[in-house]
Amino acid sequence: MISFRTQFCRGVTLLLLLLVEVANSANAPLRMPHAMVVAQEGIAAQVGAEVMKAGGNAIDGAIATAFALAVTHPAAGNIGGGGFLLYRPAQGEPVLYDFRETAPQASRPDMWLVDGKYDAQRHHNSHLAVGVPGTVAGLYQAWREHGKLPWSRLLAPAIRLASQGFIVSDELSSSLRSGLQRMQNYPAAVAQFSNHGKPYEQGARLVQKDLAVTLELIARQGSDGFYKGRIAQLLVEEIQRGGGVLTLQDLANYRPLARTPLRGTYRGYDVLTVPPPSSAVALIEMLNVCEGYDLRDMGFGTTATLHLMTETMRRAYADRAHYLGDPAFNPSMPIQRLLSKDYAEYLRTTINLKAASVSEVGQFEWPPESPQTTHLSIVDEARNAVALTYTLEAAYGSGIVAPGTGFLLNNEMGDFNAQAGLTNEQGLIGTTPNLAAGGKRMLSSMSPTILSKQGQLFMVTGSPGGRTIINTVLQTILNVVDHNMNAQAAVDAGRLHHQWLPDTVVTEAAAFSKDSLTALSTMGHRLSTRESIGAAQVIVVNQRDGMLEGGADKRDPDSTVSGY
Ligand code: GLY
């Protein structure tokens, strides 16, 4: 079993560590013959690898990793949030499990207004911001339909980690330090995630007894252990105490959905990703546009490539804002047109290769979307693959822990648009698909994605990063397919982001040459920098020898490749 970050934390196998660090220093991917997990935290990645070594398949590994992340990566790993699990079996049909949160039945488009004025606190940081959690139901359905090992076996490592505790890393220590501010109004959260009110230091042991009890209940009763009975009761009591509208009925009615994945192609690769309520439609749209240019010849990071990517992103994000939302509430979204090669051809005719275009001016404001989500990529021995992205929305979600439950609740309602008039003062109709309504799923950027070629698995990718997710996933694919990078190099390479509005190209600091950026600015682009964008976790199957090659994103130092 190889797991460099976890082994490091546990002080095991110096030689192994050296080998891995050497491999890593030259952007070389970690290579494994049998099975691999790449995730944002090492103990959880190792849990997934151990489950597959014990006879589990990729679904089992993903579920075990996800429950473990709910313990070891509490900023985003969760049982109180939601997400998407894309499963591509080596044989048979792929499936997308949509366990996005839903709006409580009492939700209304104007629920964020106080005396007629929009209240951002209410929208993002209140009991009203909590959507009906989907994670437990989604993982349970995936297990019932495709799991191999007993359900309780998949939860056992997470229960152990919660009840016996684990050692806090440097990264987790600083994350908890800032997370505590979010939790300050919620004593059960502060008690769970601090040492009597003081932030946990690196090296401390974090024990979560209440979470262990909740996980044991889920292990025994399946998703009923979460959506009915004691946990549901405690959760609703806390929500109603805080003025929220989520009810026992909302919890009992929650259903994950098994959807047909969105399909596209890119230079001979088949691409599977997430249909609405994710906005990964934009990913296929961008790949289709890029396909009309010789990116390999244009080169990585050149002005020409950065300009083309920016113009492509600008157009796809405009479409995202105009058209996308929960399909159950928006039956006439033009998805087939947005996905078509013809539409990409049309978009290419609107791109001037010599000058920046301008996003429509207006008062449009995207609602804030947090970069705190987490992604894991998994492949098993049979080459079944899972790409799973899930989230609490903000880091540590709403910051609310219902006393006695031991888990954080999401603030995913913040992903609904604030109010039609506010988000779109120019009267564009496009933002209405994502206004809050009872039972509706809020629009997401989460884009777990799997590529194959001639029926054979090729690449598993995904990232956290809020609205930047789609662009990060795009860039991992372009880096591998066009720029011929291996998995680690593709993850390490510098990133840029444009989302239509604001009309600004955001690049990672020092990601691209000064010359390229100066020329980009001369073409009319407004530039800004950010320290980092996303935290992609990627697996590529080497086409020559069939080995699994992992790229863990060191923008988050706890990201880990584990496997055997
Ligand atoms: N809350 C982040 C997303 O759904 O994309």
PDB file of N, CA and C in Angstrom, residues 7-63:
ATOM      1  N   GLN A   7       1.455   8.218   5.086  1.00  0.00           N
ATOM      2  CA  GLN A   7       2.607   7.556   5.662  1.00  0.00           C
ATOM      3  C   GLN A   7       3.483   8.590   6.341  1.00  0.00           C
ATOM      4  N   PHE A   8       3.591   9.735   5.735  1.00  0.00           N
ATOM      5  CA  PHE A   8       4.407  10.789   6.314  1.00  0.00           C
ATOM      6  C   PHE A   8       3.860  11.151   7.685  1.00  0.00           C
ATOM      7  N   CYS A   9       2.521  11.375   7.723  1.00  0.00           N
ATOM      8  CA  CYS A   9       1.891  11.766   8.980  1.00  0.00           C
ATOM      9  C   CYS A   9       2.122  10.703  10.042  1.00  0.00           C
ATOM     10  N   ARG A  10       2.117   9.466   9.638  1.00  0.00           N
ATOM     11  CA  ARG A  10       2.263   8.396  10.619  1.00  0.00           C
ATOM     12  C   ARG A  10       3.731   8.046  10.845  1.00  0.00           C
ATOM     13  N   GLY A  11       4.608   8.724  10.178  1.00  0.00           N
ATOM     14  CA  GLY A  11       6.028   8.490  10.373  1.00  0.00           C
ATOM     15  C   GLY A  11       6.483   7.114   9.929  1.00  0.00           C
ATOM     16  N   VAL A  12       5.879   6.603   8.868  1.00  0.00           N
ATOM     17  CA  VAL A  12       6.166   5.229   8.443  1.00  0.00           C
ATOM     18  C   VAL A  12       7.006   5.234   7.175  1.00  0.00           C
ATOM     19  N   THR A  13       7.924   4.302   7.058  1.00  0.00           N
ATOM     20  CA  THR A  13       8.615   3.960   5.830  1.00  0.00           C
ATOM     21  C   THR A  13       9.317   5.131   5.165  1.00  0.00           C
ATOM     22  N   LEU A  14      10.452   5.455   5.746  1.00  0.00           N
ATOM     23  CA  LEU A  14      11.217   6.595   5.243  1.00  0.00           C
ATOM     24  C   LEU A  14      11.622   6.396   3.792  1.00  0.00           C
ATOM     25  N   LEU A  15      12.015   5.164   3.467  1.00  0.00           N
ATOM     26  CA  LEU A  15      12.460   4.905   2.103  1.00  0.00           C
ATOM     27  C   LEU A  15      11.350   5.196   1.116  1.00  0.00           C
ATOM     28  N   LEU A  16      10.167   4.709   1.442  1.00  0.00           N
ATOM     29  CA  LEU A  16       9.007   4.923   0.585  1.00  0.00           C
ATOM     30  C   LEU A  16       8.766   6.417   0.387  1.00  0.00           C
ATOM     31  N   LEU A  17       8.837   7.134   1.475  1.00  0.00           N
ATOM     32  CA  LEU A  17       8.609   8.572   1.434  1.00  0.00           C
ATOM     33  C   LEU A  17       9.602   9.221   0.487  1.00  0.00           C
ATOM     34  N   LEU A  18      10.891   8.799   0.624  1.00  0.00           N
ATOM     35  CA  LEU A  18      11.919   9.393  -0.227  1.00  0.00           C
ATOM     36  C   LEU A  18      11.612   9.131  -1.692  1.00  0.00           C
ATOM     37  N   LEU A  19      11.233   7.892  -1.971  1.00  0.00           N
ATOM     38  CA  LEU A  19      10.921   7.539  -3.358  1.00  0.00           C
ATOM     39  C   LEU A  19       9.814   8.428  -3.893  1.00  0.00           C
ATOM     40  N   VAL A  20       8.802   8.606  -3.053  1.00  0.00           N
ATOM     41  CA  VAL A  20       7.659   9.388  -3.497  1.00  0.00           C
ATOM     42  C   VAL A  20       8.034  10.841  -3.669  1.00  0.00           C
ATOM     43  N   GLU A  21       8.780  11.386  -2.699  1.00  0.00           N
ATOM     44  CA  GLU A  21       9.156  12.792  -2.817  1.00  0.00           C
ATOM     45  C   GLU A  21      10.018  13.007  -4.048  1.00  0.00           C
ATOM     46  N   VAL A  22      10.919  12.054  -4.331  1.00  0.00           N
ATOM     47  CA  VAL A  22      11.758  12.188  -5.523  1.00  0.00           C
ATOM     48  C   VAL A  22      10.875  12.190  -6.758  1.00  0.00           C
ATOM     49  N   ALA A  23       9.937  11.227  -6.771  1.00  0.00           N
ATOM     50  CA  ALA A  23       9.044  11.147  -7.920  1.00  0.00           C
ATOM     51  C   ALA A  23       8.282  12.457  -8.087  1.00  0.00           C
ATOM     52  N   ASN A  24       7.851  12.981  -6.955  1.00  0.00           N
ATOM     53  CA  ASN A  24       7.011  14.166  -7.013  1.00  0.00           C
ATOM     54  C   ASN A  24       7.771  15.404  -7.451  1.00  0.00           C
ATOM     55  N   SER A  25       9.059  15.479  -7.077  1.00  0.00           N
ATOM     56  CA  SER A  25       9.796  16.712  -7.302  1.00  0.00           C
ATOM     57  C   SER A  25       9.893  17.025  -8.787  1.00  0.00           C
ATOM     58  N   ALA A  26       9.803  16.033  -9.646  1.00  0.00           N
ATOM     59  CA  ALA A  26       9.910  16.290 -11.086  1.00  0.00           C
ATOM     60  C   ALA A  26       8.543  16.202 -11.746  1.00  0.00           C
ATOM     61  N   ASN A  27       7.482  16.532 -11.031  1.00  0.00           N
ATOM     62  CA  ASN A  27       6.120  16.419 -11.552  1.00  0.00           C
ATOM     63  C   ASN A  27       5.792  15.017 -12.026  1.00  0.00           C
ATOM     64  N   ALA A  28       6.554  14.018 -11.532  1.00  0.00           N
ATOM     65  CA  ALA A  28       6.246  12.654 -11.970  1.00  0.00           C
ATOM     66  C   ALA A  28       5.056  12.157 -11.169  1.00  0.00           C
ATOM     67  N   PRO A  29       4.153  11.457 -11.812  1.00  0.00           N
ATOM     68  CA  PRO A  29       2.996  10.950 -11.064  1.00  0.00           C
ATOM     69  C   PRO A  29       3.383   9.720 -10.262  1.00  0.00           C
ATOM     70  N   LEU A  30       2.666   9.469  -9.177  1.00  0.00           N
ATOM     71  CA  LEU A  30       2.804   8.198  -8.484  1.00  0.00           C
ATOM     72  C   LEU A  30       2.121   7.139  -9.353  1.00  0.00           C
ATOM     73  N   ARG A  31       2.767   5.988  -9.538  1.00  0.00           N
ATOM     74  CA  ARG A  31       2.225   4.947 -10.431  1.00  0.00           C
ATOM     75  C   ARG A  31       1.913   3.688  -9.623  1.00  0.00           C
ATOM     76  N   MET A  32       0.762   3.114  -9.883  1.00  0.00           N
ATOM     77  CA  MET A  32       0.362   1.891  -9.188  1.00  0.00           C
ATOM     78  C   MET A  32      -0.342   0.963 -10.165  1.00  0.00           C
ATOM     79  N   PRO A  33      -0.129  -0.341 -10.021  1.00  0.00           N
ATOM     80  CA  PRO A  33      -0.709  -1.262 -10.999  1.00  0.00           C
ATOM     81  C   PRO A  33      -2.182  -1.601 -10.764  1.00  0.00           C
ATOM     82  N   HIS A  34      -2.629  -1.613  -9.509  1.00  0.00           N
ATOM     83  CA  HIS A  34      -3.909  -2.252  -9.199  1.00  0.00           C
ATOM     84  C   HIS A  34      -5.066  -1.278  -8.985  1.00  0.00           C
ATOM     85  N   ALA A  35      -4.947  -0.453  -7.963  1.00  0.00           N
ATOM     86  CA  ALA A  35      -6.077   0.414  -7.578  1.00  0.00           C
ATOM     87  C   ALA A  35      -5.520   1.709  -7.014  1.00  0.00           C
ATOM     88  N   MET A  36      -6.306   2.773  -7.130  1.00  0.00           N
ATOM     89  CA  MET A  36      -5.794   4.076  -6.693  1.00  0.00           C
ATOM     90  C   MET A  36      -6.931   4.960  -6.196  1.00  0.00           C
ATOM     91  N   VAL A  37      -6.606   5.738  -5.160  1.00  0.00           N
ATOM     92  CA  VAL A  37      -7.494   6.796  -4.664  1.00  0.00           C
ATOM     93  C   VAL A  37      -6.672   8.076  -4.649  1.00  0.00           C
ATOM     94  N   VAL A  38      -7.219   9.161  -5.182  1.00  0.00           N
ATOM     95  CA  VAL A  38      -6.575  10.470  -5.030  1.00  0.00           C
ATOM     96  C   VAL A  38      -7.615  11.373  -4.367  1.00  0.00           C
ATOM     97  N   ALA A  39      -7.257  11.895  -3.208  1.00  0.00           N
ATOM     98  CA  ALA A  39      -8.226  12.676  -2.431  1.00  0.00           C
ATOM     99  C   ALA A  39      -7.510  13.807  -1.716  1.00  0.00           C
ATOM    100  N   GLN A  40      -8.308  14.678  -1.117  1.00  0.00           N
ATOM    101  CA  GLN A  40      -7.746  15.902  -0.545  1.00  0.00           C
ATOM    102  C   GLN A  40      -7.175  15.695   0.857  1.00  0.00           C
ATOM    103  N   GLU A  41      -7.280  14.474   1.373  1.00  0.00           N
ATOM    104  CA  GLU A  41      -6.753  14.194   2.714  1.00  0.00           C
ATOM    105  C   GLU A  41      -6.271  12.753   2.725  1.00  0.00           C
ATOM    106  N   GLY A  42      -5.100  12.529   3.353  1.00  0.00           N
ATOM    107  CA  GLY A  42      -4.403  11.264   3.198  1.00  0.00           C
ATOM    108  C   GLY A  42      -4.961  10.083   3.958  1.00  0.00           C
ATOM    109  N   ILE A  43      -5.437  10.308   5.186  1.00  0.00           N
ATOM    110  CA  ILE A  43      -5.952   9.169   5.962  1.00  0.00           C
ATOM    111  C   ILE A  43      -7.174   8.589   5.243  1.00  0.00           C
ATOM    112  N   ALA A  44      -8.021   9.486   4.755  1.00  0.00           N
ATOM    113  CA  ALA A  44      -9.236   9.041   4.049  1.00  0.00           C
ATOM    114  C   ALA A  44      -8.878   8.344   2.735  1.00  0.00           C
ATOM    115  N   ALA A  45      -7.863   8.849   2.036  1.00  0.00           N
ATOM    116  CA  ALA A  45      -7.453   8.191   0.782  1.00  0.00           C
ATOM    117  C   ALA A  45      -6.980   6.781   1.079  1.00  0.00           C
ATOM    118  N   GLN A  46      -6.234   6.630   2.177  1.00  0.00           N
ATOM    119  CA  GLN A  46      -5.732   5.300   2.523  1.00  0.00           C
ATOM    120  C   GLN A  46      -6.881   4.361   2.901  1.00  0.00           C
ATOM    121  N   VAL A  47      -7.900   4.900   3.566  1.00  0.00           N
ATOM    122  CA  VAL A  47      -9.083   4.092   3.903  1.00  0.00           C
ATOM    123  C   VAL A  47      -9.684   3.503   2.627  1.00  0.00           C
ATOM    124  N   GLY A  48      -9.838   4.330   1.607  1.00  0.00           N
ATOM    125  CA  GLY A  48     -10.419   3.857   0.349  1.00  0.00           C
ATOM    126  C   GLY A  48      -9.565   2.785  -0.296  1.00  0.00           C
ATOM    127  N   ALA A  49      -8.246   2.988  -0.263  1.00  0.00           N
ATOM    128  CA  ALA A  49      -7.344   2.006  -0.872  1.00  0.00           C
ATOM    129  C   ALA A  49      -7.416   0.688  -0.114  1.00  0.00           C
ATOM    130  N   GLU A  50      -7.489   0.761   1.221  1.00  0.00           N
ATOM    131  CA  GLU A  50      -7.557  -0.466   2.029  1.00  0.00           C
ATOM    132  C   GLU A  50      -8.853  -1.230   1.764  1.00  0.00           C
ATOM    133  N   VAL A  51      -9.923  -0.492   1.571  1.00  0.00           N
ATOM    134  CA  VAL A  51     -11.207  -1.143   1.284  1.00  0.00           C
ATOM    135  C   VAL A  51     -11.128  -1.896  -0.045  1.00  0.00           C
ATOM    136  N   MET A  52     -10.481  -1.311  -1.027  1.00  0.00           N
ATOM    137  CA  MET A  52     -10.350  -2.021  -2.318  1.00  0.00           C
ATOM    138  C   MET A  52      -9.405  -3.209  -2.185  1.00  0.00           C
ATOM    139  N   LYS A  53      -8.365  -3.044  -1.395  1.00  0.00           N
ATOM    140  CA  LYS A  53      -7.434  -4.168  -1.171  1.00  0.00           C
ATOM    141  C   LYS A  53      -8.161  -5.322  -0.483  1.00  0.00           C
ATOM    142  N   ALA A  54      -9.161  -4.987   0.338  1.00  0.00           N
ATOM    143  CA  ALA A  54      -9.927  -6.012   1.058  1.00  0.00           C
ATOM    144  C   ALA A  54     -11.035  -6.611   0.188  1.00  0.00           C
ATOM    145  N   GLY A  55     -11.050  -6.292  -1.091  1.00  0.00           N
ATOM    146  CA  GLY A  55     -12.018  -6.911  -1.998  1.00  0.00           C
ATOM    147  C   GLY A  55     -13.121  -5.980  -2.461  1.00  0.00           C
ATOM    148  N   GLY A  56     -13.107  -4.741  -1.992  1.00  0.00           N
ATOM    149  CA  GLY A  56     -14.134  -3.798  -2.417  1.00  0.00           C
ATOM    150  C   GLY A  56     -13.866  -3.284  -3.828  1.00  0.00           C
ATOM    151  N   ASN A  57     -14.908  -2.769  -4.440  1.00  0.00           N
ATOM    152  CA  ASN A  57     -14.728  -2.169  -5.768  1.00  0.00           C
ATOM    153  C   ASN A  57     -14.619  -0.640  -5.625  1.00  0.00           C
ATOM    154  N   ALA A  58     -14.603   0.055  -6.765  1.00  0.00           N
ATOM    155  CA  ALA A  58     -14.402   1.510  -6.727  1.00  0.00           C
ATOM    156  C   ALA A  58     -15.528   2.223  -5.981  1.00  0.00           C
ATOM    157  N   ILE A  59     -16.755   1.706  -6.102  1.00  0.00           N
ATOM    158  CA  ILE A  59     -17.880   2.304  -5.367  1.00  0.00           C
ATOM    159  C   ILE A  59     -17.655   2.145  -3.859  1.00  0.00           C
ATOM    160  N   ASP A  60     -17.258   0.949  -3.444  1.00  0.00           N
ATOM    161  CA  ASP A  60     -16.983   0.730  -2.016  1.00  0.00           C
ATOM    162  C   ASP A  60     -15.873   1.675  -1.550  1.00  0.00           C
ATOM    163  N   GLY A  61     -14.808   1.753  -2.352  1.00  0.00           N
ATOM    164  CA  GLY A  61     -13.681   2.617  -1.982  1.00  0.00           C
ATOM    165  C   GLY A  61     -14.105   4.066  -1.875  1.00  0.00           C
ATOM    166  N   ALA A  62     -14.932   4.503  -2.813  1.00  0.00           N
ATOM    167  CA  ALA A  62     -15.372   5.908  -2.805  1.00  0.00           C
ATOM    168  C   ALA A  62     -16.235   6.199  -1.583  1.00  0.00           C
ATOM    169  N   ILE A  63     -17.138   5.275  -1.254  1.00  0.00           N
ATOM    170  CA  ILE A  63     -18.029   5.488  -0.104  1.00  0.00           C
ATOM    171  C   ILE A  63     -17.221   5.527   1.189  1.00  0.00           C
TER     172      ILE A  63
END
